[in-house]
Structure formats: structure tokens, C-alpha cells
XYZ file of N, CA and C in Angstrom:
576
model
N -117.343 139.182 110.821
C -117.956 139.095 112.151
C -118.898 140.288 112.671
N -118.167 141.268 112.065
C -118.263 142.735 112.745
C -120.059 143.091 112.616
N -120.374 142.619 111.407
C -121.772 143.149 111.328
C -122.875 142.154 112.109
N -122.199 140.956 112.455
C -123.245 140.268 113.163
C -123.439 140.415 114.853
N -122.151 141.119 115.539
C -122.117 141.689 116.579
C -122.940 142.798 116.586
N -122.996 143.534 115.556
C -123.637 145.040 115.609
C -125.176 144.593 115.572
N -125.488 143.515 114.690
C -126.776 143.094 114.900
C -127.469 142.286 115.809
N -126.617 141.467 116.635
C -126.868 141.061 117.813
C -127.039 142.083 118.800
N -126.251 143.050 119.009
C -126.488 144.240 119.907
C -127.515 144.796 119.663
N -127.999 145.127 118.650
C -129.318 145.828 118.234
C -130.574 145.279 118.740
N -130.516 143.794 118.491
C -131.557 143.062 118.886
C -131.729 143.126 120.440
N -130.607 142.868 121.024
C -130.594 142.682 122.709
C -131.157 144.370 123.275
N -130.624 145.298 122.521
C -131.055 146.527 122.931
C -132.747 146.856 122.420
N -132.940 146.266 121.597
C -134.661 146.315 121.134
C -135.207 145.457 122.375
N -134.959 144.354 122.968
C -135.456 143.607 123.885
C -135.516 144.394 125.353
N -134.278 145.275 125.534
C -134.357 146.143 126.648
C -135.190 147.150 126.638
N -135.304 147.571 125.508
C -136.220 148.649 125.447
C -137.502 148.099 125.590
N -137.872 147.152 125.342
C -139.384 146.561 125.257
C -139.834 146.153 126.571
N -138.618 145.716 127.390
C -138.952 145.516 128.627
C -139.411 146.921 129.348
N -138.625 148.057 128.991
C -139.001 149.165 129.709
C -140.062 149.757 129.336
N -140.690 149.354 128.018
C -142.050 149.713 127.517
C -143.214 148.835 128.487
N -142.725 147.578 128.569
C -143.745 146.613 129.248
C -143.575 147.046 130.715
N -142.893 147.680 131.306
C -142.768 148.098 132.784
C -143.849 149.251 132.648
N -143.658 150.178 131.743
C -144.492 151.347 131.796
C -145.770 150.791 131.561
N -146.240 150.013 130.840
C -147.700 149.521 130.483
C -148.137 148.833 131.690
N -147.150 147.954 132.270
C -147.875 147.599 133.535
C -148.226 148.508 134.530
N -147.286 149.515 135.001
C -148.011 150.674 135.876
C -149.192 151.158 135.192
N -149.236 151.647 134.229
C -150.459 152.249 133.787
C -151.860 151.192 133.845
N -151.648 149.784 133.484
C -152.550 148.828 134.002
C -153.064 148.521 135.463
N -151.832 148.728 136.130
C -152.088 148.538 137.490
C -152.864 149.881 138.079
N -152.458 150.854 137.450
C -153.394 152.217 138.110
C -154.817 152.158 137.881
N -155.218 151.257 136.766
C -156.631 150.839 136.018
C -157.088 149.858 136.910
N -156.603 149.333 137.995
C -157.164 148.343 138.740
C -156.924 147.042 138.242
N -155.487 147.116 137.284
C -155.174 145.690 136.874
C -154.326 144.972 137.529
N -154.293 143.451 137.289
C -153.514 142.823 138.456
C -152.776 141.935 137.207
N -151.515 141.518 138.221
C -150.479 140.553 137.058
C -150.726 139.205 137.530
N -150.805 138.061 136.718
C -151.007 136.798 136.920
C -149.988 136.242 136.587
N -149.437 135.028 137.204
C -148.150 134.205 136.856
C -147.167 134.915 137.117
N -146.679 135.898 137.830
C -145.618 136.754 138.088
C -144.318 135.726 138.115
N -144.563 134.554 138.858
C -143.847 133.712 139.323
C -143.005 133.061 138.456
N -143.343 132.814 137.176
C -142.878 132.295 136.022
C -142.186 133.086 135.177
N -142.220 134.581 135.411
C -141.508 135.534 134.316
C -140.076 135.284 134.433
N -139.344 134.882 135.739
C -137.854 134.804 135.590
C -137.324 133.774 134.527
N -138.331 132.673 134.420
C -137.979 131.353 133.755
C -137.967 132.160 132.163
N -139.103 132.973 131.755
C -139.265 133.641 130.380
C -138.009 134.419 130.204
N -137.799 135.267 131.267
C -136.409 136.097 130.945
C -135.264 135.105 130.808
N -135.172 134.119 131.630
C -133.804 133.168 131.575
C -133.672 132.558 130.201
N -134.860 132.140 129.609
C -135.017 131.438 128.280
C -134.436 132.462 127.069
N -134.824 133.601 127.295
C -134.485 134.710 126.456
C -132.830 135.246 126.840
N -132.467 135.057 127.892
C -131.220 135.526 128.230
C -130.030 134.274 127.551
N -130.530 133.145 128.058
C -130.094 131.871 127.471
C -129.896 131.776 125.696
N -130.851 132.274 125.339
C -131.112 132.379 123.530
C -129.742 133.275 123.356
N -129.700 134.438 123.747
C -128.914 135.580 123.216
C -127.397 135.075 123.466
N -127.069 134.430 124.750
C -125.919 134.007 125.268
C -125.542 132.763 124.539
N -126.346 131.946 123.836
C -125.918 130.652 123.060
C -125.467 131.354 121.854
N -125.997 132.436 121.043
C -125.511 132.729 119.965
C -123.956 133.155 120.241
N -123.849 133.930 121.173
C -122.506 134.513 121.467
C -121.500 133.449 121.857
N -122.030 132.481 122.289
C -121.104 131.007 122.586
C -120.543 130.413 121.444
N -121.767 130.231 120.637
C -121.326 129.551 119.406
C -120.383 130.459 118.522
N -120.629 131.802 118.663
C -119.804 132.360 117.664
C -118.444 132.417 118.266
N -117.927 132.689 119.458
C -116.979 132.752 120.001
C -115.984 131.682 120.467
N -116.782 130.941 120.845
C -115.831 129.365 121.446
C -116.171 128.283 120.224
N -117.079 128.422 119.514
C -117.262 127.368 118.519
C -116.830 127.721 117.183
N -116.674 129.329 116.904
C -116.283 129.814 115.828
C -117.525 129.454 114.584
N -118.725 129.855 115.108
C -119.942 129.832 114.230
C -119.665 131.005 113.115
N -120.056 130.978 111.846
C -120.011 131.888 111.239
C -121.340 131.816 110.489
N -121.598 133.057 109.801
C -122.900 133.100 108.843
C -122.847 132.171 107.829
N -123.936 131.696 107.516
C -123.980 130.747 106.206
C -124.018 131.678 105.087
N -123.750 131.094 103.804
C -123.833 131.902 102.435
C -125.400 132.281 102.382
N -125.960 131.533 102.878
C -127.659 131.692 102.511
C -128.254 132.739 103.671
N -127.572 133.622 104.485
C -127.915 134.297 105.588
C -129.030 135.423 105.266
N -129.223 135.629 103.967
C -130.242 136.580 103.392
C -131.478 135.889 103.503
N -131.564 134.560 103.690
C -133.060 134.018 103.848
C -133.291 134.221 105.459
N -132.881 133.592 106.401
C -133.405 134.072 107.931
C -133.356 135.190 107.899
N -132.530 136.304 107.364
C -132.599 137.654 107.441
C -133.981 138.277 107.215
N -134.276 137.825 106.272
C -135.585 138.292 105.487
C -136.498 137.770 106.144
N -136.557 136.554 106.639
C -137.683 136.140 107.592
C -137.545 137.021 108.940
N -136.690 137.272 109.355
C -136.339 137.977 110.859
C -137.059 139.238 110.550
N -136.620 139.821 109.484
C -137.653 141.147 109.066
C -138.784 141.249 109.304
N -139.383 140.253 108.343
C -140.634 140.025 108.136
C -141.261 139.881 109.572
N -140.743 138.963 110.211
C -141.429 138.693 111.843
C -141.429 139.917 112.356
N -140.603 140.892 112.442
C -140.504 141.983 113.168
C -141.643 142.931 113.013
N -142.019 142.883 111.476
C -143.259 143.715 111.277
C -144.406 143.032 111.939
N -144.563 141.557 112.128
C -145.778 140.996 112.787
C -145.734 141.466 114.689
N -144.207 141.224 114.765
C -144.239 141.589 116.370
C -144.623 143.253 116.402
N -144.104 144.226 115.738
C -144.776 145.456 116.150
C -146.107 145.848 115.747
N -146.569 145.024 114.840
C -148.095 145.195 114.327
C -148.872 144.851 115.972
N -148.356 143.455 116.102
C -148.967 143.133 117.613
C -148.859 144.097 118.624
N -147.435 144.736 118.699
C -147.499 145.589 120.051
C -148.457 146.814 119.800
N -148.220 147.293 118.385
C -149.140 148.365 118.116
C -150.515 148.413 118.377
N -151.025 147.095 117.934
C -152.229 146.814 118.212
C -153.003 146.762 119.480
N -152.000 146.555 120.444
C -152.424 146.179 121.946
C -152.181 147.460 122.482
N -151.397 148.361 122.069
C -151.268 149.696 122.471
C -150.704 149.431 124.135
N -151.296 150.186 124.880
C -150.976 150.010 126.424
C -151.199 148.931 127.254
N -151.979 147.990 126.469
C -152.165 146.502 127.025
C -151.244 145.653 126.783
N -150.170 146.004 125.642
C -149.093 145.091 125.273
C -148.095 144.885 126.388
N -147.433 143.711 126.760
C -146.699 143.451 128.110
C -146.087 142.347 127.611
N -144.641 142.190 128.582
C -143.981 140.888 128.355
C -144.377 140.160 129.680
N -145.311 140.731 130.370
C -145.913 139.849 131.780
C -147.398 139.597 131.299
N -147.988 138.881 132.144
C -149.423 138.647 132.095
C -150.327 139.523 132.671
N -150.849 140.703 132.320
C -151.363 141.583 133.135
C -152.943 141.783 132.618
N -153.847 141.642 133.695
C -155.326 141.516 133.053
C -156.181 142.812 133.889
N -157.039 143.532 133.275
C -157.828 144.313 134.110
C -159.279 143.627 134.071
N -159.903 143.373 135.137
C -161.237 142.835 135.209
C -162.484 143.692 134.336
N -163.148 142.583 133.504
C -164.067 143.161 132.687
C -163.614 144.282 131.783
N -162.976 143.644 131.268
C -162.283 144.095 129.779
C -162.399 143.126 128.738
N -162.690 143.783 127.576
C -163.138 143.033 126.361
C -161.496 142.482 126.047
N -161.441 141.357 125.396
C -160.234 140.927 124.566
C -159.997 141.682 123.424
N -158.843 142.211 123.262
C -158.658 142.929 121.911
C -158.629 141.859 120.527
N -159.260 142.662 119.646
C -159.433 141.893 118.220
C -159.032 142.476 117.191
N -157.798 143.575 117.466
C -157.374 144.654 116.172
C -156.081 143.898 115.702
N -156.092 144.711 114.522
C -154.506 143.943 114.048
C -154.763 142.552 113.570
N -153.372 142.070 114.046
C -153.186 140.505 113.744
C -153.933 139.619 114.836
N -154.574 140.218 115.922
C -155.339 139.548 116.942
C -156.522 139.166 116.181
N -157.026 139.700 115.085
C -158.422 139.312 114.459
C -158.061 138.029 113.806
N -156.755 137.835 113.276
C -156.327 136.395 112.839
C -155.672 135.326 113.564
N -154.905 135.926 114.712
C -154.285 135.227 115.496
C -154.809 135.428 117.045
N -154.684 134.200 117.790
C -154.767 134.555 119.416
C -153.628 135.212 119.882
N -152.416 134.711 119.397
C -151.107 134.893 120.125
C -150.296 135.292 118.848
N -150.376 136.671 118.311
C -149.377 136.980 117.226
C -147.946 137.084 117.600
N -147.884 137.605 118.760
C -146.501 137.924 119.513
C -145.527 136.664 119.602
N -146.421 135.890 120.087
C -145.804 134.432 120.209
C -145.198 133.745 119.239
N -145.952 133.917 118.096
C -145.915 133.283 116.647
C -144.370 133.943 116.089
N -144.654 135.359 116.530
C -143.112 136.347 116.330
C -142.044 135.712 117.075
N -142.105 135.269 118.185
C -140.947 135.220 119.002
C -140.481 133.681 118.600
N -141.420 132.826 118.509
C -140.980 131.390 118.153
C -140.314 131.553 116.625
N -140.553 132.189 115.863
C -139.999 132.410 114.547
C -138.775 133.070 114.627
N -138.499 134.036 115.490
C -137.225 134.485 115.704
C -136.323 133.749 116.653
N -136.781 132.839 117.328
C -135.763 132.038 118.127
C -135.430 130.867 116.945
N -136.300 130.704 115.877
C -135.753 129.897 114.669
C -134.772 130.392 113.843
N -135.335 131.555 113.286
C -134.230 132.238 112.396
C -133.011 133.157 113.070
N -133.219 133.884 113.966
C -132.127 134.777 114.306
C -130.794 134.057 114.420
N -130.870 132.842 114.898
C -129.539 132.124 115.307
C -128.798 131.826 113.841
N -129.814 131.568 113.032
C -129.432 131.034 111.748
C -128.500 131.849 111.106
N -128.946 133.283 111.406
C -127.988 134.253 110.526
C -126.582 134.216 111.207
N -126.244 133.788 112.314
C -124.805 133.532 112.840
C -124.309 132.064 112.960
N -124.950 131.330 112.155
C -124.457 129.843 112.173
C -124.916 129.406 113.319
N -125.398 129.780 114.120
C -125.607 129.199 115.660
C -126.659 128.044 115.514
N -126.501 127.047 115.236
C -127.365 125.994 114.919
C -127.767 125.477 116.172
N -127.040 124.872 117.243
C -127.285 124.370 118.121
C -128.122 125.395 119.053
N -127.864 126.521 119.284
C -128.924 127.503 119.837
C -130.169 127.463 119.255
N -130.057 127.452 117.864
C -131.444 127.420 117.179
C -132.295 126.312 117.410
N -131.728 125.092 117.554
C -132.441 123.854 117.900
C -132.969 123.741 119.519
N -132.041 123.932 120.136
C -132.270 123.747 121.201
C -132.996 124.665 122.091
N -132.820 126.260 121.834
C -133.583 127.048 122.334
C -135.099 127.351 121.627
N -135.140 127.180 120.382
C -136.346 126.758 119.877
C -137.479 125.877 120.468
N -136.748 124.831 120.798
C -137.447 123.621 121.510
C -137.885 124.025 122.875
N -136.918 124.515 123.777
C -137.042 125.285 124.921
C -138.216 126.195 124.996
N -138.226 127.291 124.058
C -139.251 128.423 124.093
C -140.395 127.884 123.924
N -140.672 127.004 122.924
C -141.972 126.450 122.546
C -142.411 125.544 123.710
N -141.789 124.770 124.544
C -142.251 124.118 125.471
C -142.906 125.058 126.805
N -141.831 126.042 126.911
C -142.417 127.166 127.841
C -143.534 127.701 127.560
N -143.733 128.265 126.298
C -144.897 128.742 125.824
C -146.129 127.857 125.801
N -145.994 126.709 125.221
C -147.169 126.029 125.063
C -147.305 125.255 126.275
N -146.761 124.795 127.222
C -147.083 124.005 128.545
C -147.150 125.025 129.744
N -146.729 126.308 129.703
C -146.792 127.239 130.468
C -147.713 128.533 130.369
N -146.748 129.480 129.547
C -147.419 130.630 129.290
C -148.654 130.961 128.451
N -148.756 130.219 127.423
C -150.301 130.281 126.782
C -151.555 130.213 127.620
N -151.234 128.760 128.049
C -152.381 128.243 129.072
C -152.599 129.090 130.090
N -151.621 129.578 130.657
C -151.772 130.760 131.863
C -152.355 131.806 131.671
N -151.948 132.335 130.325
C -152.640 133.758 129.931
C -153.914 133.568 129.451
N -154.394 132.209 128.797
C -155.839 131.852 128.349
C -156.538 131.794 129.475
N -156.106 131.106 130.356
C -157.084 131.038 131.675
C -157.243 132.539 132.272
N -156.288 133.262 132.544
C -156.044 134.657 133.266
C -157.267 135.614 132.192
N -157.303 135.422 130.963
C -158.045 136.030 129.716
C -159.709 135.683 130.064
N -159.710 134.249 130.225
C -161.140 133.806 130.336
C -161.576 134.435 131.681
N -160.899 134.336 132.704
C -161.783 134.586 134.267
C -161.935 136.069 134.291
N -161.177 136.995 133.722
C -161.300 138.409 133.849
C -162.040 139.133 132.640
N -162.036 138.482 131.500
C -162.645 139.095 130.310
C -164.110 139.506 130.212
N -164.319 140.746 130.027
C -166.007 141.047 130.044
C -166.853 140.481 129.130
N -167.588 139.622 129.687
C -168.995 138.550 128.755
C -168.205 137.803 128.087
N -167.085 137.207 128.194
C -166.614 136.259 127.190
C -167.334 134.987 127.412
N -168.013 134.587 126.361
C -168.955 133.348 126.562
C -168.089 132.235 125.653
N -168.527 131.029 125.957
C -167.934 129.960 125.307
C -167.490 129.901 123.806
N -168.460 130.242 123.250
C -168.424 130.479 121.722
C -167.085 131.518 121.364
N -167.021 132.468 122.056
C -165.932 133.828 121.935
C -164.765 132.872 122.306
N -164.494 132.038 123.581
C -163.262 131.475 123.499
C -162.929 130.343 122.757
N -163.629 129.866 121.930
C -163.643 128.922 121.020
C -162.820 129.533 119.732
N -163.713 130.800 119.346
C -163.168 131.744 118.217
C -161.572 132.067 118.775
N -161.499 132.476 119.918
C -160.079 133.295 120.188
C -159.091 132.286 120.923
N -159.581 131.217 121.249
C -158.774 130.260 122.254
C -157.586 129.623 120.967
N -156.608 129.178 121.789
C -155.579 128.608 121.031
C -154.593 129.539 120.429
N -153.872 129.009 119.401
C -152.911 129.862 118.911
C -153.401 130.593 117.523
N -154.139 130.091 116.810
C -155.004 130.726 115.891
C -156.379 130.681 116.178
N -156.949 131.856 115.589
C -158.379 131.860 115.859
C -158.985 131.141 114.594
N -160.388 130.936 114.731
C -161.115 130.018 113.520
C -161.283 131.049 112.574
N -160.700 130.468 111.260
C -161.301 131.252 110.047
C -162.288 131.552 109.512
N -163.290 130.262 109.869
C -164.079 130.166 109.187
C -165.675 130.721 109.596
N -165.466 131.175 110.617
C -166.740 132.190 111.389
C -166.253 133.433 112.281
N -166.883 134.225 112.475
C -166.657 135.223 113.255
C -167.847 134.777 114.378
N -167.295 135.326 115.660
C -168.336 135.246 116.820
C -169.599 136.070 116.690
N -170.714 135.567 117.152
C -172.061 136.333 117.178
C -171.872 137.301 118.182
């Protein structure tokens, strides 16, 4: 169980570090005339993530969840999704954030994984919610929190982010929104 606590702690520290990066990026965006959209739902996003990590601990200590013999499979997926996560963060650079920040009249980024997916970071987060608890044998957290996270993303976060981007993006026409809208971009055509 010792290695699982070390891994859990490292991922929690990673998230805390990312919040610090997001705060710095948010200040950088604000100084350039950016504005935060939907800040009132941010505590819900944080709450889902806190419950996710607490759920794993509860299952480990109160219900004695243990890593399955096939732990290497979710671990491999988790490492792979970290690559997608950091490719996304690096591609957005100073524009990456855990909040929704927009700068009026700014084009939508289409670098890195954003050339293929509209929200690669959310794909990474959903996959993490699915596979990370499996490393600990935390099956209830896996099922419940993955479902809750998907609901929050699909019903609240992604629509709010899409609307904010559409309202402030530089010369974003209907064809480009069709190309970039939703979770995945259209694979069959580039925007004109």
C-alpha cells in the first residue's frame, strides 16, 4: 500500500501545482484585457476533484481497497493520458487554465492536440477519472466520480466554454465553430 500512497500524493501535488500555474496564467490573461467566464461554477469543478481524491482514500482506508493484479493496465493508460494532458497544456501555453478565461478578438488555438480534438484536456481528465482509481482498487470512486465528472463537463463546463469562445473569438465563423465545436474536431475537412 505504500507505493499507492506515494502515487496518490504525487498526483495530488501535481494538481496543486497546476492550480498555481493556472493562477499565474489567469493573471497574465487579465493583464491583457482577458475576463473570466463562469467563475461561479469553479467551486463545483474543484469540489468534484477533491471528492475524487478523497473517495480513493476512503476506499483504501475504510473499505481496504487494494490494487488489482492487473494494476499495470490502468497505470499504462494513466501515464499515456498524462502525455496528452501535458501536450495540451504546453500547446496552449499561457492560455491554459483550470478556469475559463477569454481575451476578446483572439483566435482559437489549433496547435498540438487541438488540431484533432476540441477539448483534449477534458479527454485526459475523463480518462484519469476512469483509470486512476483502478490502480487502487477504488471501484466505487471510479464509477461514481467518473459519471459525476462527465455530467459536470458535458452539461455545464464544455457548453459554457464553447459559448465564451464563440462570443469573443476573432472572426470565428459558423464553419469554424462546426469544425472546432464539440469534443472532437471534424476529421474529414479543414476549415477554409
